[in-house]
XYZ file of C-alpha atoms in Angstrom:
167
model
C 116.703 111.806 107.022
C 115.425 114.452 104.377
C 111.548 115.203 105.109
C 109.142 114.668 101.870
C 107.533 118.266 101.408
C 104.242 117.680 99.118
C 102.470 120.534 97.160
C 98.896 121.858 98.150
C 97.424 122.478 101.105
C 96.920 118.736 103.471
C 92.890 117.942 103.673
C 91.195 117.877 106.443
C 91.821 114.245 106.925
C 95.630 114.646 106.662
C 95.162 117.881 109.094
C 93.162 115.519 111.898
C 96.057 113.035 111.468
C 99.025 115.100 112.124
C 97.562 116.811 115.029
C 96.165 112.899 116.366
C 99.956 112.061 115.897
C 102.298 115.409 117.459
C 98.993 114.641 120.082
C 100.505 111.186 120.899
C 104.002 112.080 120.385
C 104.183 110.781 116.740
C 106.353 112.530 114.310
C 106.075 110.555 111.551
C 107.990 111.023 108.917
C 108.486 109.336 105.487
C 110.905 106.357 105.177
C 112.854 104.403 102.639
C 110.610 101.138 103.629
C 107.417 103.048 103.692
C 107.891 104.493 100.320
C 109.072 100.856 98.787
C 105.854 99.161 100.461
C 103.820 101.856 97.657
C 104.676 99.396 94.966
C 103.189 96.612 96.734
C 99.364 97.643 96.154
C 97.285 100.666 95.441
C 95.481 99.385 98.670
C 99.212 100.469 100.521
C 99.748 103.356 98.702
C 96.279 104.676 99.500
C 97.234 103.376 103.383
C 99.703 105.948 103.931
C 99.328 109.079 104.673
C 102.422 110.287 102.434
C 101.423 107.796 99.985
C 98.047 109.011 98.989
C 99.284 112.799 99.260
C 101.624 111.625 96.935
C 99.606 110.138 94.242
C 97.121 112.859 94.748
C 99.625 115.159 93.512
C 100.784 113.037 91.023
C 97.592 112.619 89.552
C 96.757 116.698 89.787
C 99.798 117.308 87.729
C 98.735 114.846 85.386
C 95.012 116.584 85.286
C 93.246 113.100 86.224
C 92.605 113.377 89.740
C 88.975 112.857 89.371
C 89.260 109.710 90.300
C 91.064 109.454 93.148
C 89.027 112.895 94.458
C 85.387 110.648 94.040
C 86.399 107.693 95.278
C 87.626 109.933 98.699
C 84.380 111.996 98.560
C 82.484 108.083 98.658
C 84.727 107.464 101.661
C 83.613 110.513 103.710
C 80.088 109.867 102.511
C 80.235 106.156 104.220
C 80.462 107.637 107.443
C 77.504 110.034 107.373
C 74.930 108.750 109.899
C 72.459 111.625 109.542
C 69.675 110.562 106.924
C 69.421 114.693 106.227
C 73.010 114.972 105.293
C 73.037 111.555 103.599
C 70.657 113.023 101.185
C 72.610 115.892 100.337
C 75.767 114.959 99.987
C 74.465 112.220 97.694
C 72.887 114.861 95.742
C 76.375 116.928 96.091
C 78.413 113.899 94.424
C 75.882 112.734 91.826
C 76.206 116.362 90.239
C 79.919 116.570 90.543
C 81.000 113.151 89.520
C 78.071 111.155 87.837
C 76.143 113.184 85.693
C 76.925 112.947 82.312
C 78.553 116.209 81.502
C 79.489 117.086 85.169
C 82.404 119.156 86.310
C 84.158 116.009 87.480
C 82.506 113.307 85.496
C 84.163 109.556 86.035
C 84.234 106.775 83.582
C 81.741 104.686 84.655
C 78.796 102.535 82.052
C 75.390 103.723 81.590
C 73.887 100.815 83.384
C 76.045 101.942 86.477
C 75.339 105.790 86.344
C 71.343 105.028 85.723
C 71.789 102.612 88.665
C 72.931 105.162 91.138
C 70.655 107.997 89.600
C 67.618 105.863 91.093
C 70.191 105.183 94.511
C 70.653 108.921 95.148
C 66.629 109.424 95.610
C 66.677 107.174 98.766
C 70.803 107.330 99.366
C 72.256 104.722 101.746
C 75.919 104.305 102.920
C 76.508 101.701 99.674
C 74.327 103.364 96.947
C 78.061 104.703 95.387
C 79.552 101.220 95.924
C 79.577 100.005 91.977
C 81.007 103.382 90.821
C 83.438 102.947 93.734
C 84.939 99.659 92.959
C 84.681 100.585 88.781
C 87.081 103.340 89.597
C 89.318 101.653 92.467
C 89.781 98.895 88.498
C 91.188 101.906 86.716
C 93.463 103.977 89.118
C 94.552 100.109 89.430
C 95.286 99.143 86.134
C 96.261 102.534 84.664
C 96.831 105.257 87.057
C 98.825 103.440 89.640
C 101.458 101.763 87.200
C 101.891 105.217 85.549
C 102.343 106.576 89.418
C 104.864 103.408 89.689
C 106.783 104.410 86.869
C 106.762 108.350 87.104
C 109.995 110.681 88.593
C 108.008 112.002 91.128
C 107.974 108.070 93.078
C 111.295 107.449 91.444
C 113.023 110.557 92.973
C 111.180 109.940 96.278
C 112.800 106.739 96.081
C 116.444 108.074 94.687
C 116.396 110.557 97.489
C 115.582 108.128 100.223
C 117.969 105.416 99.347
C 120.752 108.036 99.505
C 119.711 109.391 102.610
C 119.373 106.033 104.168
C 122.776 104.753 102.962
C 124.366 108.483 104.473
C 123.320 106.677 107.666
């Protein structure tokens, strides 16, 4: 079976997986089933570790990657426990992604943005929620059908079949 190479260089979270997997013996490598269980949900796509490498790269190629990138960044930033920390990266993400004008700026309504503009003075684990789930709607609706339908996932999917039917 054919290995799925993906451009760029893995994050850090990719990185800790492969070295928790050749750790516990685990080569994993990307299947015919996996890759058909992507056009179940964005929620499965986003579950694999090929998957959202995948769609990552899609989406760079297709210059809308902010997205995807902020609602990662709001993932990481869950998991901060230190109050010191919390504070900055909160800071950190409110200049990349939800000031108007920022580098990264997400599509999100001005009640939302004012909302977390007031959230980001006294952050907490949730205060990015509402942005979170407004952009989790739109890689749904638009950038995950376009994924769906693009050569990248259909070649992934050409290239598998054929390998699996080889034997």
């Amino acid at each position: 079976m054919r290995r799925l190479i993906i451009d760029g260089p893995p994050s850090a979270s990719e990185q800790r997986m492969d070295r928790e997997d050749r750790k516990k013996g685990n080569i994993s490598r990307l299947t015919l089933e996996d890759t058909q269980q992507w056009s179940q949900s964005l929620e499965k796509l986003l579950d694999s570790k090929y998957g959202l490498a995948t769609f990552r790269t899609f989406l760079k190629s297709e210059y809308s990657d902010e997205n995807m990138e902020f609602w990662l960044t709001c993932e990481d930033f869950k998991k901060i426990r230190s109050s010191l920390r919390m504070w900055s990266r909160a800071k950190r993400i409110y200049e990349q992604f939800i000031k108007a004008e920022s580098p990264k700026e997400i599509n999100i309504d001005h009640q939302t943005r004012e909302q977390i503009k007031r959230n980001v003075k006294s952050p907490t684990m949730h205060c990015f929620d509402e942005a979170q789930k407004i952009v989790y709607g739109l890689m749904e609706r638009d950038s995950y059908p376009r994924f769906l339908r693009s050569d990248v996932y259909r070649t992934i999917l050409e290239n598998l079949s054929a390998d699996s039917s080889k034997g």
